[in-house]
XYZ file of C-alpha atoms in Angstrom:
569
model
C 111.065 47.041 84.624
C 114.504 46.201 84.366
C 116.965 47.544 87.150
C 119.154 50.213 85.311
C 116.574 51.139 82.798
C 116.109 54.462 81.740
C 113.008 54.677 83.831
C 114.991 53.620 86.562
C 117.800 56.381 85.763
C 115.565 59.188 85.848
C 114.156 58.235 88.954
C 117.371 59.271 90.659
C 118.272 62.842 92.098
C 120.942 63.419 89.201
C 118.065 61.893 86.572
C 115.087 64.270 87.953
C 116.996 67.100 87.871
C 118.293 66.157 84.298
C 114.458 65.827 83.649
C 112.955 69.144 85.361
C 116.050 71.287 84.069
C 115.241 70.343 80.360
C 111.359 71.361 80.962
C 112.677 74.282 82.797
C 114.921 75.253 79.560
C 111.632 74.476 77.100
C 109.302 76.943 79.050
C 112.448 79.388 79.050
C 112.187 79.427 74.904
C 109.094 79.116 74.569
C 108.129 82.528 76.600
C 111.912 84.091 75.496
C 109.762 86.139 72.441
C 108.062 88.208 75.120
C 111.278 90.434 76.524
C 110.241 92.411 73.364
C 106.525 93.059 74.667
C 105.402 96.003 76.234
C 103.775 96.998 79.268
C 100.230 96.596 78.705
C 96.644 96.715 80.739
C 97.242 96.648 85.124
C 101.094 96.851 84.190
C 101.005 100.386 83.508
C 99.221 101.389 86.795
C 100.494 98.849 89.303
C 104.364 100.207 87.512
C 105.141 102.603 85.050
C 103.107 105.155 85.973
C 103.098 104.248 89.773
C 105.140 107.080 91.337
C 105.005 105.598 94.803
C 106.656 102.193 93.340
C 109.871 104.238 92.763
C 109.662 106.750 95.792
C 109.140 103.675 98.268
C 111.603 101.597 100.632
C 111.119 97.976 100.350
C 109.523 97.073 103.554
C 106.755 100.092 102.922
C 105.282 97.443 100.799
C 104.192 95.739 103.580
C 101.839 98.297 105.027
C 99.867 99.013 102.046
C 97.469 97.640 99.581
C 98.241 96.114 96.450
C 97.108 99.434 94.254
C 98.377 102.141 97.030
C 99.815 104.600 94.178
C 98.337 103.445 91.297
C 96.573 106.448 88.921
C 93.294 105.059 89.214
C 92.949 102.040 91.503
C 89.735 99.526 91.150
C 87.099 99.380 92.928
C 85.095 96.830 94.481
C 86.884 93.199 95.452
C 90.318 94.438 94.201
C 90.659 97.334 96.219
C 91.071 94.784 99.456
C 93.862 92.977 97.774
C 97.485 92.630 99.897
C 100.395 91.237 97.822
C 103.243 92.719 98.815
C 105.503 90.290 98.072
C 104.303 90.594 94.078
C 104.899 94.435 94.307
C 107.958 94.329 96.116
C 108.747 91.730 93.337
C 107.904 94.708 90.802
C 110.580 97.327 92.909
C 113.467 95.074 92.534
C 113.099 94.732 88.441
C 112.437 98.492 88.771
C 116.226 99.269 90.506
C 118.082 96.940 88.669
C 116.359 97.638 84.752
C 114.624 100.926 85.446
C 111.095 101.114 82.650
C 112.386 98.483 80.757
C 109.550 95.842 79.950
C 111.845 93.453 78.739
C 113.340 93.067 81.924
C 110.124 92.140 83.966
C 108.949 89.944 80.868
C 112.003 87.562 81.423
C 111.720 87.494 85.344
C 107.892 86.374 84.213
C 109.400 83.931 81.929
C 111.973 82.534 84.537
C 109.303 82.640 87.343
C 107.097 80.906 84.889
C 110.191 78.206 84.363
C 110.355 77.492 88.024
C 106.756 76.990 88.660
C 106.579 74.017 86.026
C 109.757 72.616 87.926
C 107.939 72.614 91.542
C 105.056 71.322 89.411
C 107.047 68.380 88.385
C 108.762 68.215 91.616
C 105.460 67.376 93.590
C 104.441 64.936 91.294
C 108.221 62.730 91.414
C 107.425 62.931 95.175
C 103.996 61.482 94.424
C 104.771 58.532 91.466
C 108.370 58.347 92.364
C 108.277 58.407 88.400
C 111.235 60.737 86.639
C 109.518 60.162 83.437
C 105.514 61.161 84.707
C 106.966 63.778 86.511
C 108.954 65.078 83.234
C 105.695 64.801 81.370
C 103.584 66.762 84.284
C 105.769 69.638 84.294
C 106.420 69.846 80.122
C 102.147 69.991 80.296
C 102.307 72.821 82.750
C 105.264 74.632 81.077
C 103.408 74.102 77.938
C 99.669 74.842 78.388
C 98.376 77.420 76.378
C 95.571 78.778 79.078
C 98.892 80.246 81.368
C 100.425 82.587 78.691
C 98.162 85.503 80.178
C 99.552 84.673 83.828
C 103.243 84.503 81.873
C 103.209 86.843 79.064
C 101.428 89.324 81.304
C 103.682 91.300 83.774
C 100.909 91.676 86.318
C 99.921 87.824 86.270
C 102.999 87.399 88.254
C 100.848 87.348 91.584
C 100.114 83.799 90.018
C 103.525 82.614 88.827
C 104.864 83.374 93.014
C 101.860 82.226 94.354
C 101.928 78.712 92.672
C 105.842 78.221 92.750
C 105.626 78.978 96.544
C 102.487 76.949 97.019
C 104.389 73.402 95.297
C 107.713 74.149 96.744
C 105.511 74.292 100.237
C 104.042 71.194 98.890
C 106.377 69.231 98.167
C 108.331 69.454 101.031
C 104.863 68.280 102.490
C 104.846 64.926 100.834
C 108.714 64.403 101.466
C 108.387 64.770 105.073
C 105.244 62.501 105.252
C 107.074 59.938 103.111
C 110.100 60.224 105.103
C 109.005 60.462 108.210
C 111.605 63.459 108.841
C 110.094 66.341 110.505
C 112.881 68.319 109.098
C 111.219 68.598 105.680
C 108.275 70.643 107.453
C 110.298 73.380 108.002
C 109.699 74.669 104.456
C 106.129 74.195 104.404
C 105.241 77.196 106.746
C 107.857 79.217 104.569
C 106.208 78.408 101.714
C 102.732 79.270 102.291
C 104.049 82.723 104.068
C 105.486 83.740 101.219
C 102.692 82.453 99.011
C 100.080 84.453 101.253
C 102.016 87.531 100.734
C 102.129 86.952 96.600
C 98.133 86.611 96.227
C 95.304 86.093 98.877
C 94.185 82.775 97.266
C 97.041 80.705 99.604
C 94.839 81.176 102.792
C 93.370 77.699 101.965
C 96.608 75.913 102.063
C 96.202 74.650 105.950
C 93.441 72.845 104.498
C 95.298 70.523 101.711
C 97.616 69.945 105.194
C 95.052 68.814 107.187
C 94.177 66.461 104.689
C 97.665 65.603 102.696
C 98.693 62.654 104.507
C 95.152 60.887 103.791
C 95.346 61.811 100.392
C 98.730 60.663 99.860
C 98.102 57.610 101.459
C 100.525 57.920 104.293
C 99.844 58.539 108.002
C 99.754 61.382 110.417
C 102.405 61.446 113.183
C 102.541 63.448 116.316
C 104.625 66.333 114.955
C 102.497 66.757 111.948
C 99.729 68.072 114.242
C 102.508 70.995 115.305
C 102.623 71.540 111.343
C 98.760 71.785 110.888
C 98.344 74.188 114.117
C 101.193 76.991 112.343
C 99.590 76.841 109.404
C 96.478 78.213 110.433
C 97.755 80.405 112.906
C 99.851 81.821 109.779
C 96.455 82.229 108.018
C 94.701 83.595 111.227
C 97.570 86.088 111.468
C 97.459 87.460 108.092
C 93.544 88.128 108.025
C 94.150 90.243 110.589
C 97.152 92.033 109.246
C 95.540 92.215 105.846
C 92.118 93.514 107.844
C 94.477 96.188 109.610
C 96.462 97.150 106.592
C 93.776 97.298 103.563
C 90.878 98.070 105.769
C 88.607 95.689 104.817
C 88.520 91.827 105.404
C 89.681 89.118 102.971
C 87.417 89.462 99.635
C 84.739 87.508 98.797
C 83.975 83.830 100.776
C 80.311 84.540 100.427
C 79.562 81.038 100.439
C 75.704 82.276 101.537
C 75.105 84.405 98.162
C 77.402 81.449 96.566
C 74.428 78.694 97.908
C 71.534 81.023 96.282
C 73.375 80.863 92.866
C 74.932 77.409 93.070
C 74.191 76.551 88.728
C 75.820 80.090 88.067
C 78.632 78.414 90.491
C 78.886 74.713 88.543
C 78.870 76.750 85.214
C 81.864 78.516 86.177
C 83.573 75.631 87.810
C 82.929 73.800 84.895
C 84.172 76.337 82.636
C 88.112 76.421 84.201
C 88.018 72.768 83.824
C 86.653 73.047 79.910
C 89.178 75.252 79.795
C 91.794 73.228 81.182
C 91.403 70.555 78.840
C 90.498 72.530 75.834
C 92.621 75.530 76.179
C 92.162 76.773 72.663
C 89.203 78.471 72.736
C 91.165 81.660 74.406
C 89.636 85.213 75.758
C 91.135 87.534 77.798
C 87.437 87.806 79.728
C 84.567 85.718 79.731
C 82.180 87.698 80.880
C 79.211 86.970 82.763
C 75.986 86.682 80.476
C 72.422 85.676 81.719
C 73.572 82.510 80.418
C 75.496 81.767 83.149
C 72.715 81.439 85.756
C 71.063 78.829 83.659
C 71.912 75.107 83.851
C 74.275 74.739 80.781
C 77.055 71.843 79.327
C 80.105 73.479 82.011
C 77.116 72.493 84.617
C 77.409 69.024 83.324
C 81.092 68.956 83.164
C 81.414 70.381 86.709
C 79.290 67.381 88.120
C 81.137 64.404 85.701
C 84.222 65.966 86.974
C 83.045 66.118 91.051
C 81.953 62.950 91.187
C 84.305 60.651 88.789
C 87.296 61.119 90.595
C 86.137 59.718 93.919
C 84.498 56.786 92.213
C 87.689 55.856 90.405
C 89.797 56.489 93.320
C 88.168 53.356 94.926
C 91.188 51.495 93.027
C 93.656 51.722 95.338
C 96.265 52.744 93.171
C 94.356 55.947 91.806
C 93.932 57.137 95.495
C 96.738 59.923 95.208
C 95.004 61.484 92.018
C 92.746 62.453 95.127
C 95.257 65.282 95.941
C 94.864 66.806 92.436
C 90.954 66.805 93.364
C 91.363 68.257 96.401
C 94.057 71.145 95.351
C 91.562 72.336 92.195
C 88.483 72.427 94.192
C 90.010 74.451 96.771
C 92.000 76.957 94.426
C 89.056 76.937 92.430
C 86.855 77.636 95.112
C 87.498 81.459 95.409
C 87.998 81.684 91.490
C 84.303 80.479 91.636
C 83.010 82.506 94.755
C 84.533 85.911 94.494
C 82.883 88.625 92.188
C 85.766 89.614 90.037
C 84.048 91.121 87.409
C 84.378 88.871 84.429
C 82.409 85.123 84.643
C 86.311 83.851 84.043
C 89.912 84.723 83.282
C 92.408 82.395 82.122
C 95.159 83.433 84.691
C 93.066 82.658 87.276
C 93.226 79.062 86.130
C 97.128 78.669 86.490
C 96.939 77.258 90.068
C 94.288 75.046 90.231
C 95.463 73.471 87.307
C 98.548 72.191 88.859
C 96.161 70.117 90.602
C 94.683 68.854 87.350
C 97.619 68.393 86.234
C 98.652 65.762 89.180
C 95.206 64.172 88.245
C 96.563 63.470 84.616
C 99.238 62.483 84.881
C 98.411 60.237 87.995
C 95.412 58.185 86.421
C 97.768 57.774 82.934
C 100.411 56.581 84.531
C 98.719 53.873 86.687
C 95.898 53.234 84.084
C 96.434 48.966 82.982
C 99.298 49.770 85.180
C 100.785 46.027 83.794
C 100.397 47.270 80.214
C 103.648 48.702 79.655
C 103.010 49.219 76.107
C 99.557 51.284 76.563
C 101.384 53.554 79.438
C 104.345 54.065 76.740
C 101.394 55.024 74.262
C 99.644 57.227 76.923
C 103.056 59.385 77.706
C 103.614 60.028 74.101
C 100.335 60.999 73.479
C 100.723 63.173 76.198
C 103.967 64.563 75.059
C 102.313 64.903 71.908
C 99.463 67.339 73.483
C 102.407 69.070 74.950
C 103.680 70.212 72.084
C 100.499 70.847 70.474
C 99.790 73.375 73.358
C 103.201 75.418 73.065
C 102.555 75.818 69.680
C 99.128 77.400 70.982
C 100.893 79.412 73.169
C 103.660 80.217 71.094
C 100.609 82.093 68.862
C 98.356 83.399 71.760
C 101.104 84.972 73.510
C 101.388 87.532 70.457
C 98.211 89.034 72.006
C 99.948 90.483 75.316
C 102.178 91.802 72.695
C 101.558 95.256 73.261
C 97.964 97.084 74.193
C 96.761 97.803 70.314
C 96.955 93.755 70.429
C 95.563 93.264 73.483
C 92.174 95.576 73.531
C 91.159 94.376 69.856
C 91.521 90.786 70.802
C 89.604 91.227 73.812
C 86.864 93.783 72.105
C 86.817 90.704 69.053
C 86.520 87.768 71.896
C 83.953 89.511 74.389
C 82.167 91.866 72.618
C 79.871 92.022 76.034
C 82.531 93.526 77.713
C 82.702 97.192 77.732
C 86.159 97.776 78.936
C 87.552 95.974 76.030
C 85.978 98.877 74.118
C 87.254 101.505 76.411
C 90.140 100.083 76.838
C 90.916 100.168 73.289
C 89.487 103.439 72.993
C 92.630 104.903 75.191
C 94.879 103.288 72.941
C 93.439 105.321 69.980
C 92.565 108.374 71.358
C 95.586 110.241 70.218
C 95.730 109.171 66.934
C 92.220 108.601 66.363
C 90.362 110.784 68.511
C 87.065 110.230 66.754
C 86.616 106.409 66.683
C 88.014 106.682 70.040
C 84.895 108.671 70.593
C 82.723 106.022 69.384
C 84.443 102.923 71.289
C 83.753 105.265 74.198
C 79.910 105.440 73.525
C 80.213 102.026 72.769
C 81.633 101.033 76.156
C 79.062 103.222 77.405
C 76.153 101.591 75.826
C 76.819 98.365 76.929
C 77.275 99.560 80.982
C 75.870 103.046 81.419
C 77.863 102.917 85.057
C 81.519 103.035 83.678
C 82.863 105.602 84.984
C 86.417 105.451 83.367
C 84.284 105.396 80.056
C 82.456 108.487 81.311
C 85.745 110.952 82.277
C 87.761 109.708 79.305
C 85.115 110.711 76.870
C 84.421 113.875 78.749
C 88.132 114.876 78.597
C 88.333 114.370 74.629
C 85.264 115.824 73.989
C 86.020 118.632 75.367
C 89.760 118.329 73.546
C 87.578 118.693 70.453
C 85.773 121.583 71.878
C 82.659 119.661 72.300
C 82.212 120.947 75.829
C 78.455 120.228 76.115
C 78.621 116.710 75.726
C 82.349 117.000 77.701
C 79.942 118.370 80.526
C 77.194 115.632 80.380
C 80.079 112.357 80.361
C 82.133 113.983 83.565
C 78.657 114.968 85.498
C 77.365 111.497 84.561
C 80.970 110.173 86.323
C 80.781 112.751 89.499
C 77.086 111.017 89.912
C 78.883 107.643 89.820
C 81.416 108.333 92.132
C 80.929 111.312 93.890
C 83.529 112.354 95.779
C 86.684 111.488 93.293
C 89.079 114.112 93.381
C 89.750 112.738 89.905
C 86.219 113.305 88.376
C 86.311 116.938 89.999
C 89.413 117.694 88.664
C 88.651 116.960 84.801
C 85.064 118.564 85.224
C 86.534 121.567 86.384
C 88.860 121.725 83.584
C 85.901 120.796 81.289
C 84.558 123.792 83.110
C 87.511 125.968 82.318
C 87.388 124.914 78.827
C 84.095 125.719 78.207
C 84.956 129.844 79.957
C 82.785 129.102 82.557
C 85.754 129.755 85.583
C 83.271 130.023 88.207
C 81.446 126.635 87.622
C 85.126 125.561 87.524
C 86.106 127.066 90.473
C 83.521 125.168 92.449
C 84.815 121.213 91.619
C 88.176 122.191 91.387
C 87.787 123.239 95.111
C 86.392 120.332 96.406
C 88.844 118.539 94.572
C 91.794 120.729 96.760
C 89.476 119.850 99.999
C 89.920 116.239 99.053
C 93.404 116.083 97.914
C 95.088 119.489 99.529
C 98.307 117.704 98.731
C 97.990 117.095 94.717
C 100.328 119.251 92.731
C 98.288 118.991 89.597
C 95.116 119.379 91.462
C 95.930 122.724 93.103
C 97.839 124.251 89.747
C 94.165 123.763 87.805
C 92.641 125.001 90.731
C 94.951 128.369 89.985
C 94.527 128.842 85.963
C 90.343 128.610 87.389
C 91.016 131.122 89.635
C 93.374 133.122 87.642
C 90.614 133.352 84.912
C 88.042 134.294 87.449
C 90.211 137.581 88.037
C 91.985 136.388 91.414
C 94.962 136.915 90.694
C 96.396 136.565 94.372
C 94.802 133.600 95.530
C 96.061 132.051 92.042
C 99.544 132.759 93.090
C 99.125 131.123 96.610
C 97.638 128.298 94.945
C 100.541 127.925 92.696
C 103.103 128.336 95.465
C 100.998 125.629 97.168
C 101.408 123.503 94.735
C 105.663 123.853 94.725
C 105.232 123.621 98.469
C 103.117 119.753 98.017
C 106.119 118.690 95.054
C 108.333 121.109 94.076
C 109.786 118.392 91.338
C 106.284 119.492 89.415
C 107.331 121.307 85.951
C 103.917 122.262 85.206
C 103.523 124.387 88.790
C 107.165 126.076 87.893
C 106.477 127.155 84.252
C 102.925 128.806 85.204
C 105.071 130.732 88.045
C 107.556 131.383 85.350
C 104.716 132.240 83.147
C 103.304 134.978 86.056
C 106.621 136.856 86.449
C 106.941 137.080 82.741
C 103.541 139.069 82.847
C 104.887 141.109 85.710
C 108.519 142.155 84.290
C 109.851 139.830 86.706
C 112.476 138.603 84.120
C 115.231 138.148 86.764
């Protein structure tokens, strides 16, 4: 290669950033039609209709869980999730834009920007190459399995995590090719703030351990300094997030994970199917008894595992071993934690920085004298680039708004019942009866979904079908007995059907549970009130003003009791 090329150019500080900045300007466009999406799915919990988002000072977010004031927070693995950071993310757009979707869509779309740029910034610091890196990150920006962590407000856990992860990264492989110990001072940084965006970081301190044999460099004594405040970083958030969430990091079950390794390789193999044929898209891919039987992702999971290590006997394919070792670990508690679904695309968007780093590494140094077959390689590539935006440019129309969403994902995983109930809230208002029926739908495919269960119960008993109202919301208090929720709607159900007494009885235990809910304690009043007490209904009322006196529905019924009275004044 001649000196002064323009391979030689981009190489350069001023050419890299030349490089990254156009890539960063591409993803920018290419996500730019999404500030006119709405919020859709987990957005509408985890922020428009999370009171405590907008009641809360900044550094509350640190002593709570991830859904602390959502409407109806998940249970199982997610309720042990800590990502402040994310939330505290979510406040910010809230002060400055208010409910305005478009606002949070472009802060998704500029997060989304930077994460291709640390991307490319960890591969320059790898091939030294302005051009490879150029192409890594325009892959990244590009691929069409990250619009769901992009176009999706709440798949910003993913953008943070990942930008914080290859900025932490990067200055990894600086300081080891440097030999400056001042380039570790971002590392730690970087995986702190990563840990507090998503739970998935905690394996970082083991890509450090093992960065300066993958990168073919050497470890020096300050490096072990490095490796020993890493972990204690990880050490001391388990125990925060143990203190905080009240229950220990999710998932890890690498016993049960053993016992079930083929349903394990299917899955493994199906992020990395995924990866490299991103067009087959669903929002879920749920798990079928398929997936415990030995099947092609099986086979792809093993070709991948063990071609890698036997190429990287060529010396020069020896750093594509860091892009090995970043997707099996960020893959590994994709793979290991039940999260419902067999799969989800946004759960792909940080491994596959690592796969990316494998691509790009093995084209670039493949016939490495060839110059002509590398040029051919990178403009293939580039070509795949583009052929992926335009994929995304099209999938990204799902996250559009929720009508969108719910009948792609009822049309892609027609296993999944919350696609079906899902869609059903969407429709209930204006279609109330084929809401009905994705509702027994949802229900016929899982018999245990409880949101299925209280959202049919409350429209049935809308349309004054209180009997089968009755049978959906004592099916749900079954499910999850205890839920202030499910006793609150079946005592309305109860109300409804003028049976106040019945009502009386779950709207109580509903008060015992949650002696500080407004809307709780009013229902608890109108069940009382048509029982004939007439007293207690007021205290219960006043009660109510006393928990939230900002609650309109508490103030009209007093409004409404005066009025009855000749209390006009």
């Amino acid at each position: 290669m001649e000196p002064g090329s323009l391979a030689d150019r981009l190489r350069t500080r001023s050419g890299i950033a030349l490089v990254l900045g156009a890539v960063a300007l591409a993803a920018v466009l290419l996500y730019l039609p999404t500030i006119d999406y709405d919020f859709v799915w987990d957005d509408t919990s985890l922020i428009s209709e999370n009171d405590l988002l907008a009641q809360s000072e900044p550094w509350e977010f640190f002593s709570r869980g991830f859904w602390a004031g959502t409407p109806d927070p998940p249970e199982g693995t997610a309720q042990a999730f800590y990502r402040p950071l994310t939330i505290l993310s979510f406040w910010f757009d809230l002060k400055l834009a208010g409910l305005n979707p478009g606002y949070f869509h472009l802060i998704n779309t500029i997060l989304g920007a930077l994460a291709a740029v640390a991307v490319g910034l960890v591969i320059w610091e790898l091939l030294r190459s302005g051009v490879w890196a150029g192409l890594g990150a325009l892959l990244f920006a590009a691929h069409s399995s990250h619009v769901e962590s992009t176009a999706f407000i709440s798949g910003r856990t993913d953008l943070l995590l990942t930008l914080f992860l290859c900025i932490a990264t990067f200055a990894l492989l600086r300081s080891l090719r440097k030999r400056n110990s001042w380039w570790l001072l971002p590392v730690p940084i970087g995986f702190a703030l990563a840990l507090l965006s998503k739970e998935t970081a905690i394996l970082f301190p083991v890509l450090v351990g093992l960065a300066p044999l993958l990168s073919q460099t050497r470890y020096y004594r300050g490096y072990w300094l490095l490796i020993g405040v890493t972990l204690l970083i990880a050490v001391g958030y388990f125990f925060l997030h143990t203190h905080l969430v009240g229950a220990a990091l999710p998932g890890l079950a690498l016993g049960s994970a053993f016992n079930r390794y083929i349903e394990v390789a299917n899955t493994f193999g199906l992020y990395v199917r995924m990866f490299f044929w991103p067009f087959a898209h669903q929002v879920k891919f749920p798990a079928v008894s398929g997936s415990a039987g030995l099947t092609s992702n099986a086979i792809i999971a093993l070709l991948f595992i063990v071609t890698l290590p036997l190429l990287a006997i060529r010396r020069r394919f020896w750093v594509s071993l860091l892009g090995y070792a970043w997707t099996i670990l960020f893959l590994l508690p994709v793979i290991l934690i039940p999260i419902g679904p067999q799969a989800a695309e946004r759960l792909l968007y940080l491994p596959s920085a690592g796969l990316v780093i494998i691509v790009i590494t093995l084209l670039s140094r493949l016939l490495h004298r060839r110059i002509v077959i590398r040029k051919l390689a990178g403009t293939m590539l580039g070509l795949v680039s583009i052929a992926f935006g335009a994929d995304t440019a099209i999938r990204s129309a799902v996250w559009h708004n929720e009508a969108n969403l719910f009948s792609a994902m009822a049309t892609e995983a027609p296993a999944a019942p919350s696609a079906f109930a899902n869609l059903a809230n969407v429709v209930r208002f204006e279609h109330p009866d084929s809401a009905v029926r994705l509702y027994r739908k949802a229900l016929a495919l899982d018999p245990k979904h409880v949101r299925a269960h209280i959202n049919a119960g409350i429209l049935l008993s809308q349309q004054g079908d209180h009997d089968q109202a009755l049978h959906h919301l004592c099916n749900a208090n079954q499910l999850r007995p205890g839920s202030a929720q499910v006793l609150n709607n079946l005592g309305l159900a109860f109300i409804a059907n003028e049976e106040p007494e019945s009502a009386l009885v779950y709207l109580g235990q509903a008060v015992s549970i949650e002696p500080n809910s407004a809307p709780v304690r009013r229902n608890h009043a109108i069940a009382l009130a048509k029982a004939g007490l007439m007293a207690r209904a007021d205290s219960e009322i006043h009660q109510a003003l006393t928990g939230d006196p900002r609650y309109v529905p508490a103030r009209l019924a007093l409004i409404e009791r005066f009025e009855k009275r000749g209390l006009l004044d």
